């Protein structure tokens, strides 16, 4: 109707009446007038034109109607999308609030690894991680494992999280997985210190390498007996390693581990490093999602080794600097602590299959006594746990006053079928670039299973020959190499620890390994891992790379590891740079304390002695730790950019997954 009335306004009517009149006139007149004919034709064509015009108008109107309808549909869709977007924002806001709540209650970062390899699960866990906060160990321990979110802060940068369409879920995790030391390691390789070519480059006190014996090793490894190229060395070997090498390893370990009876070559497996060995053992001893028990702080590379291939996680027994209960030294491993960690994990349904022992311990430098070793092994036997004993630093005990006891040297192993010992040449022979590690196990099932995986981790034939030659040369090892190596390690250790004493910095005074475990807590404004990270970055900005405690999953923020096995000129320059940072920090903290007297807790700081440090009181966090909102915002930005994420994460899905949040949101929307 509206249509026709509108058309009436547009189209003049007179044409119709003129035609009508003409027809009437023609009916009356019989005589044909040529003018009439012409008029008739004109009027007929005018009418046709008008009708055509009307049709076009009608079509245009219909089009307008369609457009209007589409516009309304679009508006409705836009409204819906806006609601979904609002809901996502609301959901993120709720997450932020919970993070803030946690950091206010002093929660620390979580310490368990993800249970499965589900990417979205890992992503959401990382998105929700506490990432630092204060060092409230009691609270951290009290939280159930299942509630402790994944702290992959050191391993994954949530800002990097963008699912690659080319990779599986597992591949995506490997893609974004960042080793705890990767950032510093990359920075170092991009800007290495060189006395002549790059004197302002980074000094590396972060990577656990012995840089004191290149002269001795390169000389020995280039002697003529090392160069053999016989056909068997150029062909596929036995995957467990050539027998000549396994025999040599068995003799070597029998001698240096002081085994009560000769160790057997058939129990030896060789592969390309202890890192690979951790992967292989975790894979053959645990199913995906199962766990291995380890005391923190520990060499962080193990996390990567056991998780990336085997999807095996770590359960932590937390050690701390306080000397309490039966402990007599800071960070002491006791059976009590192992029992507690195991029981907590079991209570939460986590299946723990094995215990990892590092002896000498990295980063603490502790050497376990025979009775301690026996206690740990008995504990494992009681709970039917395998024990993986990593003795990779066994020949790097540089002071005669300290005695190393290998598990292989014990008269009797409590559970020989579940005891597996590893060693390698990276550390003790200062050749981490030659990839070689070895496993000794009496359990032939374990040996065969690891042997199958050795296909992926083999050592090339010519290197197997060189290693056999090296291990065979007992005179050179004892008379030349170890003497020089130990003297050099001792001198370097003395230099660094003397510097630390001058600076008044507490540290653990040990005599094994390449590291000193240092207490820099007094240089943190607050007892948080964020502050620890800031200090770490400050060192790096001043061109000295250290490892911070978080990289070892230390439960107390503020501890750092320095590698001292380096040449004097680099030690001097590195310590100079460290001193500069610490002095600046001290000034800043003093200035801040003048402005805000609430900040630090002098009584809680550690004091040191020559032997070990003693911590009078645990430094409690004085201020709430900042949350990792920055990370969350980074993650949010990634999500916004990823259309895939937006499509998958609809309000309906949220409503199902998080009904409580959806409920609050709906009520708020209702009030708008
Ligand atoms: C305790 C410990 N185990 C194993 C490794 C890795 O050794 P490899 O070079 O044989 O892979 C390291 C390296 O730092 C380590 O400190």
Tab-separated table of C-alpha atoms and ligand atoms in Angstrom, residues 207-209 272-278 298-302 305 358-362 390-393 422-427 431-438 515 561, ligand 1:
chain	number	residue	atom	x	y	z
A	207	UNK	CA	76.753	-21.717	31.676
A	208	UNK	CA	78.190	-24.579	33.662
A	209	UNK	CA	81.374	-25.181	31.715
A	272	UNK	CA	75.274	-38.231	23.432
A	273	UNK	CA	75.201	-36.616	26.858
A	274	UNK	CA	73.457	-36.815	30.200
A	275	UNK	CA	70.712	-34.475	29.005
A	276	UNK	CA	69.616	-37.145	26.496
A	277	UNK	CA	69.991	-39.766	29.176
A	278	UNK	CA	67.505	-37.962	31.435
A	298	UNK	CA	68.428	-28.321	40.921
A	299	UNK	CA	70.033	-28.067	37.487
A	300	UNK	CA	67.112	-26.663	35.460
A	301	UNK	CA	67.912	-28.479	32.219
A	302	UNK	CA	66.377	-31.608	33.741
A	305	UNK	CA	64.885	-33.228	29.371
A	358	UNK	CA	72.591	-35.006	41.808
A	359	UNK	CA	75.892	-35.789	43.483
A	360	UNK	CA	77.869	-33.500	43.595
A	361	UNK	CA	74.854	-31.264	43.586
A	362	UNK	CA	74.369	-28.533	40.985
A	390	UNK	CA	73.680	-38.095	38.275
A	391	UNK	CA	77.397	-38.063	39.102
A	392	UNK	CA	78.496	-35.862	36.224
A	393	UNK	CA	80.756	-33.736	38.491
A	422	UNK	CA	74.920	-41.572	34.982
A	423	UNK	CA	78.160	-39.813	34.232
A	424	UNK	CA	79.577	-37.883	31.260
A	425	UNK	CA	82.684	-36.068	30.093
A	426	UNK	CA	81.166	-32.566	29.602
A	427	UNK	CA	82.177	-31.379	33.054
A	431	UNK	CA	84.598	-30.815	26.886
A	432	UNK	CA	80.875	-30.034	26.865
A	433	UNK	CA	81.089	-29.710	23.078
A	434	UNK	CA	81.831	-33.425	22.752
A	435	UNK	CA	78.503	-35.022	23.389
A	436	UNK	CA	79.054	-38.106	25.491
A	437	UNK	CA	77.199	-39.523	28.488
A	438	UNK	CA	76.944	-42.967	29.963
A	515	UNK	CA	79.703	-22.982	40.917
A	561	UNK	CA	74.699	-19.218	40.823
B	1	LIG	C1	73.876	-31.994	36.992
B	1	LIG	C2	73.956	-31.995	35.486
B	1	LIG	N1	73.561	-33.083	34.818
B	1	LIG	C3	73.602	-33.124	33.478
B	1	LIG	C4	74.035	-32.062	32.725
B	1	LIG	C5	74.040	-32.158	31.226
B	1	LIG	O1	75.166	-32.846	30.808
B	1	LIG	P1	75.524	-33.196	29.315
B	1	LIG	O2	76.431	-32.138	28.810
B	1	LIG	O3	76.223	-34.529	29.402
B	1	LIG	O4	74.244	-33.295	28.539
B	1	LIG	C6	74.445	-30.900	33.392
B	1	LIG	C7	74.876	-29.713	32.630
B	1	LIG	O5	74.995	-28.624	33.126
B	1	LIG	C8	74.413	-30.867	34.794
B	1	LIG	O6	74.810	-29.795	35.486
